[in-house]
PDB file of C-alpha atoms in Angstrom:
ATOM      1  CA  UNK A 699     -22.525   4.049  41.487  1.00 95.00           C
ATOM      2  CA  UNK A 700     -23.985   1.253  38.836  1.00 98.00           C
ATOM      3  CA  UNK A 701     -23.624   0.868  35.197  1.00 98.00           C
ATOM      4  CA  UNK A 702     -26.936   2.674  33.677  1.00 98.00           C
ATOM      5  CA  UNK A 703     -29.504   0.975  31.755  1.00 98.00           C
ATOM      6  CA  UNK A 704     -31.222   1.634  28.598  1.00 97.00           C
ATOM      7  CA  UNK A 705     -34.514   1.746  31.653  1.00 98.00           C
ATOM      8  CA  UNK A 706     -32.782   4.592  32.845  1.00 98.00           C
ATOM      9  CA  UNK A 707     -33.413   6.827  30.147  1.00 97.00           C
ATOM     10  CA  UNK A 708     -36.228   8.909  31.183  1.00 97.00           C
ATOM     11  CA  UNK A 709     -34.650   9.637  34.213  1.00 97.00           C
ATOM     12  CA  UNK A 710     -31.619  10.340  32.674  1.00 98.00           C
ATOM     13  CA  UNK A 711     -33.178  13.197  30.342  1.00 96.00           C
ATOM     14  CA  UNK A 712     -35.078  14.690  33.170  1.00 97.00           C
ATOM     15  CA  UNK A 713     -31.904  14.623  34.788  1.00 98.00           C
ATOM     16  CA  UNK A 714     -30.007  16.238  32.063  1.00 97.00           C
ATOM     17  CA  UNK A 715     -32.392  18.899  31.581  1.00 97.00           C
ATOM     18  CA  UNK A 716     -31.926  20.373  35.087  1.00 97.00           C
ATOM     19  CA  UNK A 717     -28.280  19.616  35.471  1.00 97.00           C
ATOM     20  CA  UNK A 718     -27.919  22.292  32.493  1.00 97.00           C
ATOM     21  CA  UNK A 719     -30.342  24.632  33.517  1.00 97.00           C
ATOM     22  CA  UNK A 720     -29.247  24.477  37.465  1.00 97.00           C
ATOM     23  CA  UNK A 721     -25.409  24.424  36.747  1.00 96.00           C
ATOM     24  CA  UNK A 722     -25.126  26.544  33.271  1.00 96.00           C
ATOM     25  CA  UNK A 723     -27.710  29.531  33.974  1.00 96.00           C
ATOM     26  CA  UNK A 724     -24.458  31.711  34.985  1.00 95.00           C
ATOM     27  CA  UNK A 725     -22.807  30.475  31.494  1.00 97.00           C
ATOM     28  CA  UNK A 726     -25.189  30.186  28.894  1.00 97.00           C
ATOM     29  CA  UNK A 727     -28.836  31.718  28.111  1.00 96.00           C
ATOM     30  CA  UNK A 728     -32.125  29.706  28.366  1.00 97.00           C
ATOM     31  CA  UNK A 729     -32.671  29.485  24.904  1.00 97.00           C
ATOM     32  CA  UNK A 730     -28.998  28.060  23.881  1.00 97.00           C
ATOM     33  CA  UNK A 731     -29.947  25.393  26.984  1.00 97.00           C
ATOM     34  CA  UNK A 732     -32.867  24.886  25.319  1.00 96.00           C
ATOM     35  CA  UNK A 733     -31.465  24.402  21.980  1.00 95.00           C
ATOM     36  CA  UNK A 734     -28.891  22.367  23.157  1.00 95.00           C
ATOM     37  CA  UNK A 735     -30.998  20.010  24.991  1.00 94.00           C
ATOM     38  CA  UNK A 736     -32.035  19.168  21.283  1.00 91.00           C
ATOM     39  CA  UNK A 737     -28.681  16.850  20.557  1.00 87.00           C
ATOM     40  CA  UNK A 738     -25.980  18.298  21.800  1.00 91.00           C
ATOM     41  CA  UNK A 739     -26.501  17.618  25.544  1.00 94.00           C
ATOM     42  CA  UNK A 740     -28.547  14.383  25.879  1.00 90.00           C
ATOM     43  CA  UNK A 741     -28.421  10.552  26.111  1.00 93.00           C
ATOM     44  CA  UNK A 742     -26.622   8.679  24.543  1.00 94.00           C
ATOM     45  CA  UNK A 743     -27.744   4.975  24.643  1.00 95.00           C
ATOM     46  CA  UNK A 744     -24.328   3.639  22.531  1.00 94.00           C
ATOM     47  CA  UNK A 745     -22.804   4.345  25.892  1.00 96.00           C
ATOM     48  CA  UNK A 746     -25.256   2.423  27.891  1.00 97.00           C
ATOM     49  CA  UNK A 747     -24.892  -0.424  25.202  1.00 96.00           C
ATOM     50  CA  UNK A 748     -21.458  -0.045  25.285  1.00 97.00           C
ATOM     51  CA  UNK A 749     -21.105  -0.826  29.656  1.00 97.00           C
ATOM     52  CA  UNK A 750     -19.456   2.706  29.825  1.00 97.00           C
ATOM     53  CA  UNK A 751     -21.993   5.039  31.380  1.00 98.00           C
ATOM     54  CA  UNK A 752     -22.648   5.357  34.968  1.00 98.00           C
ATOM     55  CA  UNK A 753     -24.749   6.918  37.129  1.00 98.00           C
ATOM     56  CA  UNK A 754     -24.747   8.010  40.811  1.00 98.00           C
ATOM     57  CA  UNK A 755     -27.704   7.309  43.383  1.00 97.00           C
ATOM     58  CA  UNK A 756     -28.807   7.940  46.373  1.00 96.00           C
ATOM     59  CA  UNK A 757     -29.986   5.808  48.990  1.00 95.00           C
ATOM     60  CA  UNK A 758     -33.837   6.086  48.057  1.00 95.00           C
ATOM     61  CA  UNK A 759     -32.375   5.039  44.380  1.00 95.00           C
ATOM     62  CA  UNK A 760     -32.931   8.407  43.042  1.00 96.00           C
ATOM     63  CA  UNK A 761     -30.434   9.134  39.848  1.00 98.00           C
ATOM     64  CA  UNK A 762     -28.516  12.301  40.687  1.00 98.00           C
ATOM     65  CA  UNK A 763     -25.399  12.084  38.642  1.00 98.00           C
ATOM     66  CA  UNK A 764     -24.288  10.509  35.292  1.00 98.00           C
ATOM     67  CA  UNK A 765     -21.077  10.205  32.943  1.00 98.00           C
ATOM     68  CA  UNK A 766     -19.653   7.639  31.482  1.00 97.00           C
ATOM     69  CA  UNK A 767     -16.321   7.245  28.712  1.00 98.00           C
ATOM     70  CA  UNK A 768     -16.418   5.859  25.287  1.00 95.00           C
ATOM     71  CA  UNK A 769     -14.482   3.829  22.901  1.00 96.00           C
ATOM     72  CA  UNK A 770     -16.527   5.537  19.853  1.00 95.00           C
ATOM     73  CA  UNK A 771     -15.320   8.129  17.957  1.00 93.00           C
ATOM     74  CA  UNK A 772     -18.128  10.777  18.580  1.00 91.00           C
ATOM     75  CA  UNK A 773     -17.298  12.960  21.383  1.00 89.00           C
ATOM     76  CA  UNK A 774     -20.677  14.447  22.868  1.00 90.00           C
ATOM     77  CA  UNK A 775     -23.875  14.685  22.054  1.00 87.00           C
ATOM     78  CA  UNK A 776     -27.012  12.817  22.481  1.00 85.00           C
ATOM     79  CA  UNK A 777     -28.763   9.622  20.160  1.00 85.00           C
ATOM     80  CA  UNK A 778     -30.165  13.058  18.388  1.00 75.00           C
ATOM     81  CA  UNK A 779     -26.606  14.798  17.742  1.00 66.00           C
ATOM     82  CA  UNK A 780     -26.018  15.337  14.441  1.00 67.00           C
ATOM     83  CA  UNK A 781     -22.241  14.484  14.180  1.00 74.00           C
ATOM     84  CA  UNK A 782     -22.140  10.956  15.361  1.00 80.00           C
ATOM     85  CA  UNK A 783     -19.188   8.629  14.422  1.00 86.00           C
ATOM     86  CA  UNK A 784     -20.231   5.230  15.886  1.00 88.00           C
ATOM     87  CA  UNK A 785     -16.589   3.598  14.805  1.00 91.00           C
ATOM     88  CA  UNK A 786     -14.156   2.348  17.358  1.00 96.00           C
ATOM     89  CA  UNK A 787     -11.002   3.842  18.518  1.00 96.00           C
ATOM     90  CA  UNK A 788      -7.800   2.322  18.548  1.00 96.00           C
ATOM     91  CA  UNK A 789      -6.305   2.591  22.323  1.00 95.00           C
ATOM     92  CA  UNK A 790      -2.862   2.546  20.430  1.00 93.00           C
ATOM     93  CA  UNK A 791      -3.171   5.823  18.912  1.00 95.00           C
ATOM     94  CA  UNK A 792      -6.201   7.659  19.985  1.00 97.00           C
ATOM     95  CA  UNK A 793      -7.278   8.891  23.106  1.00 97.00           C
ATOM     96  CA  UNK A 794     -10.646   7.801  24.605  1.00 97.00           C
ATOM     97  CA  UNK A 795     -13.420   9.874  25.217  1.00 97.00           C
ATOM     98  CA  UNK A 796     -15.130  11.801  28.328  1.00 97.00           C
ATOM     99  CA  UNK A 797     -18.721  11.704  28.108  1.00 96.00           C
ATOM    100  CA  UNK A 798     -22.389  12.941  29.538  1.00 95.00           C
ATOM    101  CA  UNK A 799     -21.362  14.109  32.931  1.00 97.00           C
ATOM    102  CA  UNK A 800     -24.148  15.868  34.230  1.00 97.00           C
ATOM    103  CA  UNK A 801     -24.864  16.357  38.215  1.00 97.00           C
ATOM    104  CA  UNK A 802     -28.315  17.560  39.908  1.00 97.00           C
ATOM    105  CA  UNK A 803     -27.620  20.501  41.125  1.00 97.00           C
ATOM    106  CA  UNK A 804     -28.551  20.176  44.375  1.00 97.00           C
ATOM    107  CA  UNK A 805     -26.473  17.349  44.703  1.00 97.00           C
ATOM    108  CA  UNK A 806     -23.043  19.111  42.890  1.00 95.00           C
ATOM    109  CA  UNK A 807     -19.803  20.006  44.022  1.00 93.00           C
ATOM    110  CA  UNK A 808     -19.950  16.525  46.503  1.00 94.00           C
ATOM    111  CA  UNK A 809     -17.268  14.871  44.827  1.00 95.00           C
ATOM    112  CA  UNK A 810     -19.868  12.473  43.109  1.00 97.00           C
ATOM    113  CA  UNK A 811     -18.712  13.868  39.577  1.00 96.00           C
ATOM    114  CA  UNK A 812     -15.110  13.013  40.315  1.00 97.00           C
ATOM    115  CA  UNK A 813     -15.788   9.541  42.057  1.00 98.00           C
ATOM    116  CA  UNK A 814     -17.511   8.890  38.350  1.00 98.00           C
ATOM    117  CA  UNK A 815     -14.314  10.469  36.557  1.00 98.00           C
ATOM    118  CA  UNK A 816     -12.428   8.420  38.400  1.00 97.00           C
ATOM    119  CA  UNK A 817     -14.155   4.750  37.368  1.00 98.00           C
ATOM    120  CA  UNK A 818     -14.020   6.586  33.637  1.00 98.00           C
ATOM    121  CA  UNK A 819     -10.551   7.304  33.447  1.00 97.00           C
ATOM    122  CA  UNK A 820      -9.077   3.711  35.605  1.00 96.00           C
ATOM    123  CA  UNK A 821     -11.816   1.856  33.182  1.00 97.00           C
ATOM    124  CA  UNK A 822     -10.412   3.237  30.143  1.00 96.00           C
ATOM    125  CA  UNK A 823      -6.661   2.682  30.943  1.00 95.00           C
ATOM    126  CA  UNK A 824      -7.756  -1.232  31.780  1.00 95.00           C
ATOM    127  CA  UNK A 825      -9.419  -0.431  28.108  1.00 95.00           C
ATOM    128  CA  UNK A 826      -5.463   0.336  26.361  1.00 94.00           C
ATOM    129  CA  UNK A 827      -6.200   4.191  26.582  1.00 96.00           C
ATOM    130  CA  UNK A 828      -3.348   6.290  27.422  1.00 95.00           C
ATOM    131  CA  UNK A 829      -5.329   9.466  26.837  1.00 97.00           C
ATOM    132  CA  UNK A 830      -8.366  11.235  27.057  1.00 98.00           C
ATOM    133  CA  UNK A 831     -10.354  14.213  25.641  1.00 97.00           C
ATOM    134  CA  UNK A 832     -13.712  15.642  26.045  1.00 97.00           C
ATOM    135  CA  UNK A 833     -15.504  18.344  25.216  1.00 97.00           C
ATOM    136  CA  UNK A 834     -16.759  20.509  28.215  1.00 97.00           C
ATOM    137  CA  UNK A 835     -18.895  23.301  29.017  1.00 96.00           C
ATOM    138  CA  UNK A 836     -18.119  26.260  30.541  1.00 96.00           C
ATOM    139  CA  UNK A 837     -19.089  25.307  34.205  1.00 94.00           C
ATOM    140  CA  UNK A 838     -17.426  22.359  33.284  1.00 95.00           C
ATOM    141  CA  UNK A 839     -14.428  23.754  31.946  1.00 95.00           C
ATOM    142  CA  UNK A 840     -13.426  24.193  36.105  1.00 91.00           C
ATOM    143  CA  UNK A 841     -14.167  21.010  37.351  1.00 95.00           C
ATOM    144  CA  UNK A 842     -12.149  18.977  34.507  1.00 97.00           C
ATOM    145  CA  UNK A 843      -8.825  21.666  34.980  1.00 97.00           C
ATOM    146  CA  UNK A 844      -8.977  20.624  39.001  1.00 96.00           C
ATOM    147  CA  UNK A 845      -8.993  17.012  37.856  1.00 97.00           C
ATOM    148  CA  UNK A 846      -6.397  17.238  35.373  1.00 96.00           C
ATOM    149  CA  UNK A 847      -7.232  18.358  31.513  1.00 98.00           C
ATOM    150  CA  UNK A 848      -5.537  20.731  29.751  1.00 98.00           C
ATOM    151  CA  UNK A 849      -7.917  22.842  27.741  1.00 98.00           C
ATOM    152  CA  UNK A 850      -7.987  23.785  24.123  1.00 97.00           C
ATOM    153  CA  UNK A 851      -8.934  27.449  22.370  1.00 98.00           C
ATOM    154  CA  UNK A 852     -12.615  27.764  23.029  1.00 97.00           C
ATOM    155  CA  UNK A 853     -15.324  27.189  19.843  1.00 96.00           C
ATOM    156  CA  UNK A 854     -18.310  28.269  19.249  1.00 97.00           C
ATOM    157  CA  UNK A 855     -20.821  25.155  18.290  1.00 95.00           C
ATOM    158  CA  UNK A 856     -23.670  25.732  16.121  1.00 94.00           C
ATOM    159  CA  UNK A 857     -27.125  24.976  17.871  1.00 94.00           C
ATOM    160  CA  UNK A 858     -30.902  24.892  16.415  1.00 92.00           C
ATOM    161  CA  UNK A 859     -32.191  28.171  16.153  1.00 93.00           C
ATOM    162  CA  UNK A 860     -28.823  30.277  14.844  1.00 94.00           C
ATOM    163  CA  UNK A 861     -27.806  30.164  17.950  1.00 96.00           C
ATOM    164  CA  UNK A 862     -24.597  28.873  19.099  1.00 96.00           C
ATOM    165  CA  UNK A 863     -22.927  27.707  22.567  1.00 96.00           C
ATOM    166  CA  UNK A 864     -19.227  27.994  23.591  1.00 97.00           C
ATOM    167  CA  UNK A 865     -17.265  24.447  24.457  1.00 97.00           C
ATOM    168  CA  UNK A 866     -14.073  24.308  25.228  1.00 98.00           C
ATOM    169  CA  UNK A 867     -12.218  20.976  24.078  1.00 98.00           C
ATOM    170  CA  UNK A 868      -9.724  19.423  26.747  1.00 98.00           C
ATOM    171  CA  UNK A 869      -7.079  17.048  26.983  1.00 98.00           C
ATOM    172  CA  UNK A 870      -5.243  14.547  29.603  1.00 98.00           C
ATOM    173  CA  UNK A 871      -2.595  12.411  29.435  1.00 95.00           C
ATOM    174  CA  UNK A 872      -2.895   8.892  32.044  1.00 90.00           C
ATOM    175  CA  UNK A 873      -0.599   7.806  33.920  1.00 76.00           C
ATOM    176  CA  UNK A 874      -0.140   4.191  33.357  1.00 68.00           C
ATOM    177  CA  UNK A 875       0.681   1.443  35.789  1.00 59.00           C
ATOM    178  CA  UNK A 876       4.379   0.247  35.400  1.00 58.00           C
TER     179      UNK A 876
END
């Protein structure tokens, strides 16, 4: 695991692309993939900038895995999202954020998406944080309840197209050192 760099991005996208195809065909249609591939899953290079996205290789140095956390106030999306809020968030009072995680699918369900949690969620408690929240996909939605988050009622986000794509919002509280 390694911080990525803004170099990464090509890689990144490709890697995107058939993380959400591989892993949410059994959740979502092609087309609201598709559509969402157009900002609301994506790259986000604030959290390269910011030192708080990561992503997983293998030995060959092939990128199979990424997520990071962020200090910003938007909560997902790509540099192409349309409801960005680039201000910071005070660890005091709000809760940091769970970001990009996206796995090839060959190499899911390894334990390299929760090695990556883990670095998030220790980074952002060394950050102030005392919370977190994120906004997860359906085939998502399982992996973050094992790990912890307590979901929130469902919604239905408006994509390109008409078309919309269910996320479910989701909660943890950290435990902090004494």
């Amino acid at each position: 695991m390694r911080l990525a760099t803004l170099e990464d991005v090509p890689v990144l996208r490709e890697l995107i692309a058939r993380s959400a195809h591989g892993l949410g065909a059994a959740d979502y249609t092609h087309a609201q993939i598709e559509a969402a591939l157009q900002g609301a899953f994506g790259v986000d290079t604030a959290l390269i900038r910011d030192g708080t996205l990561f992503v997983a290789e293998t030995r060959a140095a092939e990128i199979v895995a990424c997520g990071g956390w962020g200090r910003r106030r938007t909560l997902f999306g790509s540099d192409a999202g349309t409801e960005r809020d680039e201000s910071w968030l005070d660890p005091q009072s709000d809760p940091a954020k769970i970001r990009a995680f996206f796995v090839d699918p060959a190499y899911a369900r390894y334990g390299i998406g929760r090695a990556i949690l883990a670095r998030c969620e220790a980074d952002a408690i060394r950050g102030g944080f005392s919370s977190l929240e994120l906004m997860a996909t359906l085939p998502g939605l399982r992996f973050y309840e094992k790990c912890g988050y307590v979901a929130a009622p469902a919604i239905d986000y408006p994509l390109p197209g008409g078309l919309t794509i269910r996320f479910v919002p989701m909660y943890k509280q950290l435990r902090l050192a004494p």
